[in-house]
Coordinates of C-alpha atoms in Angstrom, one line a residue:
M60 CA -3.7 -7.4 -1.9
A61 CA -3.8 -4.6 0.3
L62 CA -4.4 -1.0 0.0
L63 CA -1.1 1.3 -0.1
S64 CA -2.0 4.7 1.4
L65 CA 0.7 7.4 1.1
R66 CA 0.5 10.9 2.6
G67 CA 2.8 13.6 2.6
H68 CA 5.0 15.9 0.2
E69 CA 8.1 13.8 1.3
L70 CA 6.5 10.7 0.0
G71 CA 6.2 9.0 -3.7
V72 CA 5.6 5.9 -5.6
C73 CA 7.2 4.5 -8.6
W74 CA 7.1 1.5 -10.6
R75 CA 10.6 0.1 -10.9
Q76 CA 11.8 -3.7 -12.2
G77 CA 8.3 -5.2 -12.0
R78 CA 7.6 -3.9 -8.3
W79 CA 6.0 -0.9 -6.4
V80 CA 8.5 1.0 -4.8
V81 CA 7.8 3.5 -2.1
L82 CA 10.1 6.6 -1.7
R83 CA 11.1 9.1 0.9
R84 CA 12.7 12.3 -0.4
G85 CA 13.6 10.2 -3.5
Q86 CA 15.1 7.5 -1.5
E87 CA 13.7 3.7 -1.7
T88 CA 11.9 3.0 1.9
R89 CA 10.0 0.1 0.6
T90 CA 9.1 -2.4 -2.3
L91 CA 6.0 -4.2 -2.8
R92 CA 5.2 -7.1 -5.3
P93 CA 2.2 -6.2 -7.7
A94 CA -0.1 -8.8 -6.1
E95 CA 0.5 -7.0 -2.7
V96 CA -1.2 -3.7 -3.9
S97 CA -4.9 -3.5 -4.9
A98 CA -5.2 0.1 -4.7
I99 CA -2.9 3.1 -4.0
H100 CA -4.3 6.1 -2.1
C101 CA -2.4 9.5 -2.3
L102 CA -3.3 11.9 0.5
G103 CA -2.0 15.4 0.0
P104 CA 1.0 16.2 -2.2
V105 CA 2.3 12.8 -2.8
D106 CA 4.5 12.3 -6.0
L107 CA 3.0 9.7 -8.4
T108 CA 5.8 9.2 -10.9
P109 CA 5.2 8.4 -14.6
S110 CA 6.2 5.1 -14.3
A111 CA 3.6 4.5 -11.4
R112 CA 0.8 6.2 -13.4
A113 CA 1.7 3.7 -16.3
A114 CA 1.8 0.5 -14.3
A115 CA -1.2 1.6 -12.4
L116 CA -3.2 1.9 -15.8
A117 CA -1.9 -1.0 -17.2
R118 CA -2.4 -3.1 -14.1
G119 CA -6.0 -1.8 -13.4
V120 CA -4.9 -0.4 -10.1
P121 CA -7.1 2.5 -9.2
V122 CA -5.4 5.6 -7.8
V123 CA -7.4 7.7 -5.6
F124 CA -6.6 11.3 -4.7
L125 CA -7.5 12.5 -1.4
T126 CA -6.6 16.0 0.3
A127 CA -4.4 15.9 3.5
D128 CA -7.5 15.5 5.7
G129 CA -8.7 13.1 3.6
R130 CA -11.6 14.4 1.5
Y131 CA -12.1 12.9 -1.9
R132 CA -10.6 14.6 -4.9
G133 CA -10.5 12.3 -7.9
R134 CA -9.0 9.1 -9.3
L135 CA -7.0 7.7 -11.7
E136 CA -8.3 4.4 -13.5
G137 CA -7.5 2.5 -16.8
A138 CA -10.4 1.8 -19.8
R139 CA -13.1 -0.4 -18.7
G140 CA -14.8 -3.2 -21.1
P141 CA -17.5 -2.0 -23.1
T142 CA -20.5 -1.5 -20.7
G143 CA -23.0 0.5 -22.8
A144 CA -25.9 -1.8 -22.6
L145 CA -25.7 -1.8 -18.6
H146 CA -25.6 2.1 -18.7
R147 CA -28.4 1.9 -21.0
A148 CA -30.4 -0.5 -18.6
Q149 CA -29.4 1.3 -15.1
V150 CA -30.6 4.9 -16.7
T151 CA -33.7 3.7 -18.1
W152 CA -34.8 1.5 -14.8
L153 CA -34.2 4.4 -12.5
E154 CA -36.1 6.9 -14.7
E155 CA -39.1 5.0 -13.6
P156 CA -40.2 6.7 -10.3
A157 CA -41.6 3.1 -8.7
H158 CA -38.1 1.7 -9.5
R159 CA -36.2 4.3 -7.9
V160 CA -38.1 4.3 -4.8
A161 CA -38.2 0.6 -4.5
L162 CA -34.2 0.6 -4.5
A163 CA -34.0 3.7 -2.0
R164 CA -36.2 2.0 0.5
Q165 CA -34.0 -1.1 0.5
V166 CA -30.8 1.4 1.1
V167 CA -32.6 2.9 3.8
A168 CA -34.0 -0.1 5.4
G169 CA -30.5 -1.9 5.2
K170 CA -28.6 1.2 6.7
L171 CA -31.1 1.3 9.8
D172 CA -31.2 -2.6 10.1
N173 CA -27.1 -2.5 10.5
Q174 CA -27.4 0.4 12.7
R175 CA -29.6 -1.4 14.9
T176 CA -27.6 -4.6 14.9
L177 CA -24.8 -2.5 16.1
L178 CA -26.6 -1.2 19.2
L179 CA -28.0 -4.6 20.2
R180 CA -24.6 -6.0 19.9
A181 CA -23.2 -3.4 22.5
Q182 CA -26.2 -3.6 24.6
R183 CA -25.5 -7.3 25.2
R184 CA -22.2 -6.3 26.7
H185 CA -23.0 -3.3 28.8
A186 CA -27.1 -2.9 28.9
D187 CA -27.7 0.7 28.8
P188 CA -31.5 1.9 28.3
R189 CA -30.5 4.4 25.7
L190 CA -29.3 1.4 23.6
T191 CA -32.4 -0.1 24.0
A192 CA -34.6 2.6 23.1
A193 CA -32.4 3.4 20.0
A194 CA -32.5 0.1 18.5
C195 CA -36.4 -0.3 19.3
S196 CA -37.0 3.1 17.4
I197 CA -34.8 2.1 14.5
R198 CA -36.6 -1.0 14.2
A199 CA -39.8 0.6 13.9
M200 CA -38.5 3.5 11.4
A201 CA -37.0 0.3 9.1
R202 CA -40.5 -1.4 9.1
R203 CA -41.9 2.1 7.9
A204 CA -39.2 2.7 5.5
R205 CA -40.0 -0.7 3.7
A206 CA -43.3 0.4 2.9
E207 CA -42.7 3.9 2.0
D208 CA -43.3 4.7 -1.3
D209 CA -42.3 8.5 -1.4
R210 CA -38.5 9.0 -2.0
Q211 CA -38.4 12.3 -0.1
R212 CA -40.0 10.7 3.0
L213 CA -37.3 8.1 2.7
L214 CA -34.7 10.6 2.7
G215 CA -36.2 12.2 5.9
M216 CA -36.2 8.6 7.6
E217 CA -32.6 8.1 6.6
G218 CA -31.7 11.3 8.6
E219 CA -34.1 10.7 11.7
G220 CA -32.6 7.4 11.8
A221 CA -29.2 8.6 11.9
R222 CA -30.1 11.1 14.4
L223 CA -31.8 8.1 16.7
Y224 CA -28.4 5.9 16.1
F225 CA -25.7 9.0 16.8
S226 CA -28.1 10.0 20.0
A227 CA -27.2 6.7 21.6
W228 CA -23.4 7.1 20.8
P229 CA -22.5 8.2 24.3
A230 CA -23.5 5.3 25.8
L231 CA -21.0 3.4 23.3
I232 CA -18.0 5.4 24.1
S233 CA -16.7 3.9 27.4
N234 CA -12.8 5.5 27.1
P235 CA -13.4 8.7 29.4
E236 CA -10.7 10.7 27.0
F237 CA -13.1 11.1 24.5
S238 CA -16.7 12.6 24.2
W239 CA -19.6 12.8 21.7
S240 CA -21.8 15.4 21.3
G241 CA -23.5 14.6 18.1
R242 CA -22.2 14.1 14.3
T243 CA -20.1 17.0 12.9
K244 CA -18.8 16.7 9.4
R245 CA -17.3 19.7 7.4
P246 CA -15.1 20.1 9.6
P247 CA -15.0 17.3 12.0
R248 CA -15.3 18.8 15.9
D249 CA -14.0 16.3 17.9
A250 CA -11.5 13.1 17.5
V251 CA -14.4 10.8 17.0
N252 CA -15.9 12.6 14.3
A253 CA -12.4 13.1 12.5
C254 CA -11.9 9.4 12.5
L255 CA -15.5 8.9 11.2
S256 CA -15.2 11.1 8.6
Y257 CA -11.9 9.6 7.3
A258 CA -12.9 6.1 7.5
Y259 CA -16.2 7.2 5.8
T260 CA -13.9 8.7 2.7
L261 CA -11.8 5.3 2.1
L262 CA -15.0 3.1 2.4
S263 CA -16.5 5.5 -0.1
A264 CA -13.5 4.8 -2.5
R265 CA -13.9 1.1 -2.1
A266 CA -17.6 1.3 -2.9
D267 CA -16.5 3.6 -6.0
D268 CA -14.2 0.7 -7.1
A269 CA -17.0 -1.7 -7.0
V270 CA -19.3 0.2 -8.8
R271 CA -17.1 1.1 -11.8
T272 CA -15.9 -2.4 -11.5
V273 CA -19.4 -4.0 -12.4
G274 CA -19.7 -1.1 -15.0
L275 CA -22.5 0.9 -13.2
L276 CA -22.7 4.6 -13.7
P277 CA -21.7 5.9 -10.3
G278 CA -23.6 9.1 -10.7
V279 CA -27.0 7.7 -11.3
G280 CA -28.5 6.6 -7.9
A281 CA -31.8 5.9 -6.3
L282 CA -32.0 7.5 -3.0
H283 CA -29.2 10.3 -3.5
E284 CA -29.6 13.0 -6.0
S285 CA -27.0 13.1 -9.0
G286 CA -25.8 16.5 -10.4
R287 CA -22.8 18.5 -9.7
G288 CA -20.6 15.4 -10.1
A289 CA -22.0 13.6 -6.9
A290 CA -21.3 10.0 -7.1
A291 CA -25.4 9.2 -6.3
L292 CA -25.1 5.3 -6.6
V293 CA -21.7 5.1 -4.7
F294 CA -23.4 7.2 -1.8
D295 CA -26.5 4.6 -1.8
L296 CA -24.3 1.6 -1.8
V297 CA -22.2 3.1 0.9
E298 CA -25.2 3.3 3.5
E299 CA -25.5 -0.2 4.4
F300 CA -21.8 -0.6 5.3
R301 CA -20.9 2.3 7.6
A302 CA -22.2 0.4 10.8
P303 CA -20.5 -2.8 10.3
F304 CA -17.3 -1.6 8.6
V305 CA -16.4 1.5 10.0
D306 CA -18.4 2.7 13.1
R307 CA -17.4 -0.6 14.9
V308 CA -13.9 -0.3 14.1
V309 CA -13.6 3.4 15.4
L310 CA -15.4 2.3 18.8
R311 CA -13.0 -0.6 18.8
L312 CA -9.9 1.7 18.6
V313 CA -11.4 4.3 20.8
N314 CA -12.8 2.1 23.5
R315 CA -9.6 -0.1 23.5
R316 CA -7.3 3.1 23.9
Q317 CA -5.7 2.3 20.9
L318 CA -6.3 5.8 20.3
A319 CA -5.3 9.1 22.4
P320 CA -6.2 12.5 22.2
E321 CA -2.8 13.5 21.5
D322 CA -3.0 11.6 18.3
F323 CA -5.3 14.3 16.7
E324 CA -4.7 17.7 15.5
D325 CA -6.7 21.2 15.8
P326 CA -5.0 23.1 13.0
A327 CA -6.8 26.1 13.3
H328 CA -3.7 28.4 12.8
R329 CA -2.4 26.8 10.1
T330 CA -3.1 25.7 6.3
V331 CA -3.6 22.2 5.0
S332 CA -2.1 21.8 1.7
L333 CA -4.5 20.3 -0.7
A334 CA -2.0 18.9 -3.4
A335 CA 1.0 19.3 -5.0
G336 CA 1.4 22.7 -6.7
E337 CA -1.9 24.3 -5.0
P338 CA -2.1 27.0 -2.5
G339 CA -3.0 26.0 1.0
R340 CA -6.3 26.9 2.7
P341 CA -7.6 28.1 5.8
V342 CA -8.5 25.6 8.3
P343 CA -12.0 26.3 10.0
S344 CA -11.9 27.1 13.9
G345 CA -12.2 23.9 15.9
A346 CA -11.8 21.5 13.1
V347 CA -10.2 18.2 14.5
Y348 CA -7.9 16.0 12.1
L349 CA -6.1 12.6 12.6
G350 CA -2.4 13.0 13.1
A351 CA -0.2 10.7 11.0
A352 CA 0.1 8.2 13.7
A353 CA -3.6 7.9 14.5
R354 CA -4.2 8.0 10.3
R355 CA -1.9 5.0 10.0
L356 CA -3.5 2.7 12.9
L357 CA -7.0 3.8 11.6
T358 CA -6.1 2.5 8.2
K359 CA -4.6 -0.5 8.9
E360 CA -7.5 -1.6 11.3
L361 CA -10.0 -1.0 8.6
Q362 CA -7.8 -3.0 6.4
R363 CA -7.4 -6.0 8.6
T364 CA -11.5 -5.4 9.4
W365 CA -12.0 -5.6 5.7
R366 CA -10.5 -8.7 5.2
E367 CA -12.4 -10.6 8.0
D368 CA -15.5 -12.9 7.1
L369 CA -18.8 -11.2 8.6
P370 CA -21.8 -13.2 8.8
D371 CA -24.8 -12.3 6.3
A372 CA -28.3 -12.6 7.9
V373 CA -29.9 -12.8 4.6
S374 CA -27.8 -15.4 2.8
D375 CA -26.6 -17.1 5.8
E376 CA -23.3 -17.4 5.0
R377 CA -20.2 -15.5 5.9
V378 CA -18.7 -12.9 3.6
R379 CA -15.3 -11.0 3.5
A380 CA -16.0 -7.4 3.2
E381 CA -13.4 -6.7 0.5
W382 CA -15.7 -9.2 -1.8
L383 CA -18.8 -7.8 -0.6
W384 CA -18.8 -4.3 -2.1
E385 CA -18.5 -5.9 -5.4
R386 CA -21.4 -8.8 -4.7
Q387 CA -23.5 -5.8 -3.7
A388 CA -22.9 -3.5 -6.7
R389 CA -23.5 -6.8 -9.1
R390 CA -27.0 -7.2 -7.2
I391 CA -27.8 -3.5 -8.4
A392 CA -26.4 -4.3 -12.0
R393 CA -28.9 -7.5 -12.0
V394 CA -32.1 -5.6 -10.8
V395 CA -31.6 -3.0 -13.2
Q396 CA -31.1 -5.5 -16.1
G397 CA -34.4 -7.1 -14.9
K398 CA -32.6 -10.2 -13.8
E399 CA -33.5 -10.0 -10.2
P400 CA -36.9 -8.4 -9.0
D401 CA -35.6 -6.8 -5.7
Y402 CA -32.2 -5.4 -4.5
R403 CA -31.4 -7.3 -1.2
P404 CA -28.8 -5.1 0.9
F405 CA -26.0 -6.8 3.2
Q406 CA -27.6 -7.6 6.2
W407 CA -25.1 -7.9 9.3
G408 CA -26.0 -11.0 11.0

């Protein structure tokens, strides 16, 4: 099963005679069997017909709505089974400060470990002192994180770890057509950041699927703050997946020259449509976004990578990424229910 990703006001999807049908200007362009679609992502004003909405709800296929530039807006999903007991356990467990810190420290340490692994893998291919120095500093920070008992200091470590990690990225980008001057988000200021922001959005949607499938509350997390609709637990879960399941994919596409500067847009003098029936919004000057071809390529490569089996250094087994999100969410569920003593993040081997 795969993600069906659609973008543009000329595209739509309907359910017809037991199949998903992709439409362009109302004309059929592609049909897919039910087993071929695990989720639908609509970027911009995609037309989701009533038949498609009914089929998605009936079959448990989540539909995620994103802006044309890849920012999350919401989702459509069917009813879940009764999860009241798990909800109570999650809230009660995370209200205890010691428990919240225990999970937060694993979230931070897991992210740092996987960032270090990416740097070390790159260092084996082309030795660079910047990679070695960053990997050593991140390793020391991960050790301190595992002994930390204050959530605010853990947040500081997570931020400092990200700074150290991304400071080494000039050594990771070998394609001279692309440059890196630091992580920028809202908006992304260069092509590599545009790729990361878009891919992180897709990754977050997958983690959100896993959290909701298991029956956990997305808004009640450990490291990240709840409130104002923030999916705190989803943000927590995503952290350990960023380096192995997004960062390495973006770097591979850039360094193998599968992406070129002309695949990106600098839409400072136009507007981006948010969704059907809504006005456009001004795009900040200097913002860079993926063009249609780059978006298709990155989405396809992410999906291919997420079907691979990766080594898990903790369990000493190879795990498919598409199953990993839910496995890790279930680990969190077992911890808050008292069925396991500690959360074990995925450690990229």
